[in-house]
Amino acid sequence: MIRRGGAGLLAAFLVLAAVGAFSDQLGLPSFYLILLGSICFWIAQATSWNILSGYSGYFSFGQAAYVGVGAYTTAVLTGRHGVDFFLTVPLAALLCGLLALGVGAVAFRLGSLRGEIFALLTLAVPFILAAFARINASIDGGQGNTVPIPEAADSFGSPQQFQYLLALAVAAVAVAVAYGIQHGRTGSALAAIRDAEDVAEVLGVATFRYKMLAMLISGVLGGVAGSVFALQIGFVTVESVFNLTIPLFVIVMAVLGGRTHWLGPVIGAVLIVTLQDRLSTYGLDAWNSIILGAVLAVLVAFSPDGLYARLRARPLIALGTLVVVTGVLGVLNVWGETLDWLVAGMLAASLLAIVLGSRRTTAAPRAEADEPAVEDEPEVVVSEPGERVAVEPGKVLIECRQVARYFGGVHALEDVTLDIREGELVGLVGPNGSGKTTLVNLLSGAFRPTRGELRVDGRDITRLAPHQIAHVGMARTYQIPRPFDSMTVRDNVAMAIMFGREPLPLRQARPIAERHLATVALDHLADAYPASLNLHQRQLLEMARAIASSPKVLLLDEALAGLNPAEVDNAVRVVRRIHESGITIVIVEHLLRVLNQLATRLVVLDRGSCLADGDPRTVLNDPDVIRVYLGRQAHV
Amino acid sequence: MNVIQAILTGALIGGLYALMATGLSVIWGVLRIINLAHFGLILIGAYLTFQVATSWHLDPILTLVISVPAMFVAGAAIQWLFDRLRLTEFNSLLVSFGLLIIIIQVTSNIWTADFQRMSADVNPYATLSVAVGRLVFPVTTLVAFGLAALVVLGAHLVLRRTFAGRAMRAIAQDRAVAGAFGVDHRRLSVLLGGVVGATAALAGMVFALSNALTPETAFEWFGTVFAVVILGGIGEVVGTFAAGVLVGVLSGVVSAVWSPATAPFVLFSAIILALLVRPQGLFAVGGAR
């Protein structure tokens, strides 16, 4: 499958390159070369945008910054300073790469960054750059710059052939990069960031680094394509390259084609550019933006997953429609010329795919998974003794030294000192608001303690990022399960292996993931998507994902909340089995009955400090604990 | 002296930013919708003022009689649409971006992309100014500041004192729970959309008083107005006003002391710094949101 896609990409590139190189012999008018070159430019831009925004989910509105900086670098250096064109391309790439890293370093460090804020920040970037270029006339001489055709162009035939081949090469590189990313580790990391960023971080994905990488690749590709764009349009002004319709175009293209697949932006770019070309041929330029804006609004509201998924669900019907509509119009020789028929065919095919595909795509991936989801009886885990790993008893695994955490004036934790030894199964209990979840969040790195020190396996984790803590050997589950929705159950678990303490490529991670799924009795749902799982199954998936990173300590945050009694019993068996495999467990739970049989030790928190600690029976009979749980009256 | 003049003029111009930003901020804070089409409404408001004043020789301020109801209806209609589509916060940004592009193209088709300005005989305010000692204040900025203050005060009182305002704050905090207690979210949001549309008409009128219009102007408001919204704290009307004044003063002083070219850099560096230090907004006190 992977190889087939790569081969197809190469073949398409060679055919298109041959079309360009032998356009004279084929009798292709140079108008077609310019149109194809323009399509290639937009494929490169939309793909560049998609690598960051489609894959990672951070929508950028600043694509015009890369086009502008790339085109300006080339136009100013070649046009005003006589620098060779081919020297300006790497320089444009460098400048855009630095710009991308700069923006990313600021944006992704913002503690409060959300998708909307990122979009607005990136929107500001091309404005600032455009204002800068407009005001400092010394950069471009104030009038815009003509880009001379480089001498090397002669060996490629006409200038049109040259610019087309160049744009094609850039587009091919961009698509190949997008393809490589999607099928590699980075693609998985970015998809996880898109689905649930902080969960990815806790599972060991260095989210900041991957976001910066996506930003950098996006910037470099955008800059190179912008640099070639300067040659394509021949004359560069601030207005032509720092234009707000550029982000509109790339967003519409990627959203139309589909953002999660490398082919999506390509489909979108081909459709939009040819459509635009037809509109301006018939003098409907004034309608261009109106149609684009409407396409964006309607698509986001009604078909946010894009054309690619729809076309793949019905490839034959779409292809058939394209051939039939184009062919019939061609044979009848009505409504304009070849390009019009082709555009009509593509539009008909897309519309049909959207209308027909909507029912099937929503049902298709879940059809097989639906069956088990409605089962009421949980899969019973047979209580067989797991492979019991020899545990050195007594070695301290978690050390909390006078840990405090304040939220403004609220003292969520105050001077908690706690040791947890290898092989223990510690129940962490306390009334609501006593600081249990805060402690779990501190241990997993979601927050840093206001004061105090945390050590895991002898290593100070107080200042580590969550993914580094994961690599030390800490895993956690969330009270409300947070699976990666775009991945199958198997790949959810495989993610944890790919980015865990002993990283493996996806293909090797999958069989191991199935073993972990078997541990929690979820292996029969490996191909399902998380959306079709019930609460109990999702919580089991959380556990499978957590143990897949081969942790030393597993933090279970209210993993039994909301389950019915049969499911609780099943979950307890799973927890015990995980514990027997040699993983130390800290479990936050309200059900004292369960903890009484499960835990080797109970720690009671009350209003942020440690109230009792010890053997479950002793702790549960402690008068202070009874008072905290049941109130003073009850004790009397 | 120059600097004092720059500070005061900047503060007054900040009123226009605040006027543009208040509606955006309230819709974002209460309804969780980032309505970029708001800029489109301001643009149409400005063109309506221009058109009505020019063709009927009406006083530009009196054109509000037409533009305010028109923009009320438009704002309410857009809000009704958003409500029907049940968009997420982020998708509302994309959909309204599409709407904004459509509005800009439509205005450009109607009024052309060239700069248009009300001629001096229909717009007496453009050249009037009030002098206090050696300080000079153009009347247009005084009008902007006065209207902004009125709108902000009104919005603040409505949100704090009235039943509808309390209901809106309830929606802002938890839509589902507010609904369970009988708050009719749909009617309130359409009403709010209409009122916000009306403020867009005010902002458009003020802008048309002192500036030449071109459809592309809508994009130029983006940076500054969002800066004001974010600095003020999303959904905080009083904060938005203070942030508008602050941003106005900052750009005024930077332009006067260095050069107008540096104003955007200083402004955006200030915003990023502010976001790093106080992500919830400089003036947020935990009100509407």
Coordinates of C-alpha atoms in Angstrom, one line a residue, chain A residues 57-59 61 106 109-112 114-117 119-121 123-124 127-129 131-132 134-136 243-245 247-248 251 255 259 285-294 296-297 300-302 304, chain B residues 28 32 34 36 85 87 89-103 105-106 109 216 218-223 226 230 234 259-262 264-265 268-269 271-272 275-276 278-280 289:
Chain A
G57 CA -4.7 20.7 13.7
Y58 CA -3.2 24.1 14.3
F59 CA -4.8 26.2 11.6
F61 CA -3.8 32.0 8.7
V106 CA 6.6 32.2 20.5
R109 CA 5.4 28.5 24.3
L110 CA 2.2 30.4 25.2
G111 CA 0.7 28.5 28.1
S112 CA -2.8 29.4 27.0
R114 CA -5.6 27.3 21.8
G115 CA -6.4 26.8 18.1
E116 CA -8.1 30.2 17.8
I117 CA -5.3 32.1 19.3
A119 CA -4.9 31.3 14.0
L120 CA -5.1 34.9 15.0
L121 CA -1.4 35.2 15.8
L123 CA -2.9 36.1 10.8
A124 CA -1.0 39.0 12.2
F127 CA 0.3 42.0 8.0
I128 CA 3.3 43.1 10.0
L129 CA 5.7 41.9 7.2
A131 CA 3.5 46.9 6.5
F132 CA 7.2 46.6 7.0
R134 CA 5.5 48.8 2.3
I135 CA 7.0 51.4 4.6
N136 CA 10.6 50.6 4.1
N243 CA -2.4 38.9 0.0
L244 CA -5.0 37.7 2.5
T245 CA -6.6 35.6 -0.2
P247 CA -4.4 31.8 3.3
L248 CA -8.1 31.7 2.1
I251 CA -7.4 26.7 3.6
V255 CA -10.5 21.7 3.6
R259 CA -6.8 17.7 5.7
D285 CA -13.6 37.5 -11.6
A286 CA -15.9 39.4 -9.3
W287 CA -17.5 36.1 -8.3
N288 CA -14.2 34.4 -7.6
S289 CA -14.0 35.2 -3.9
I290 CA -17.7 34.9 -3.4
I291 CA -17.7 31.3 -4.6
L292 CA -14.5 30.5 -2.6
G293 CA -15.9 32.0 0.6
A294 CA -19.2 30.1 0.1
L296 CA -15.4 27.3 2.6
A297 CA -18.4 28.1 4.8
V300 CA -16.9 23.5 7.1
A301 CA -20.5 23.4 8.2
F302 CA -21.6 20.3 6.3
P304 CA -15.6 18.9 7.3
Chain B
W28 CA -16.8 35.4 21.6
R32 CA -18.2 31.1 21.9
I34 CA -15.3 34.1 16.7
L36 CA -14.9 37.5 11.7
L85 CA -25.3 25.2 12.1
L87 CA -20.6 25.2 15.0
E89 CA -15.7 27.7 18.3
F90 CA -13.0 27.0 15.8
N91 CA -15.2 26.2 12.9
S92 CA -17.1 29.4 13.5
L93 CA -13.8 31.2 12.7
L94 CA -13.5 29.4 9.4
V95 CA -17.2 29.8 8.4
S96 CA -17.1 33.5 9.3
F97 CA -13.9 33.9 7.4
G98 CA -15.7 32.7 4.4
L99 CA -18.6 35.1 5.1
L100 CA -16.2 38.0 5.5
I101 CA -14.5 37.3 2.1
I102 CA -18.0 37.2 0.5
I103 CA -19.0 40.5 2.2
Q105 CA -16.1 41.0 -2.5
V106 CA -19.8 42.1 -2.6
N109 CA -18.5 44.8 -6.6
E216 CA -9.6 45.9 1.9
A218 CA -11.5 45.3 6.8
F219 CA -8.3 43.3 6.8
E220 CA -6.3 46.2 8.2
W221 CA -8.6 46.2 11.3
F222 CA -7.9 42.6 12.1
G223 CA -4.6 42.9 13.8
F226 CA -8.0 41.3 17.9
I230 CA -7.3 39.5 23.6
I234 CA -12.4 37.8 26.0
S259 CA 8.1 56.4 13.3
P260 CA 4.7 55.0 12.2
A261 CA 6.6 52.1 10.6
T262 CA 7.5 50.7 14.0
P264 CA 2.8 47.4 14.4
F265 CA 6.0 45.7 15.7
F268 CA 2.4 43.0 18.5
S269 CA 5.4 42.5 20.7
I271 CA 0.5 41.6 22.8
I272 CA 2.7 38.6 22.7
L275 CA -0.2 36.8 26.4
L276 CA 2.9 35.3 28.0
R278 CA -1.3 37.3 31.6
P279 CA -2.9 34.9 29.1
Q280 CA -6.5 35.6 30.3
R289 CA -16.6 34.5 30.8

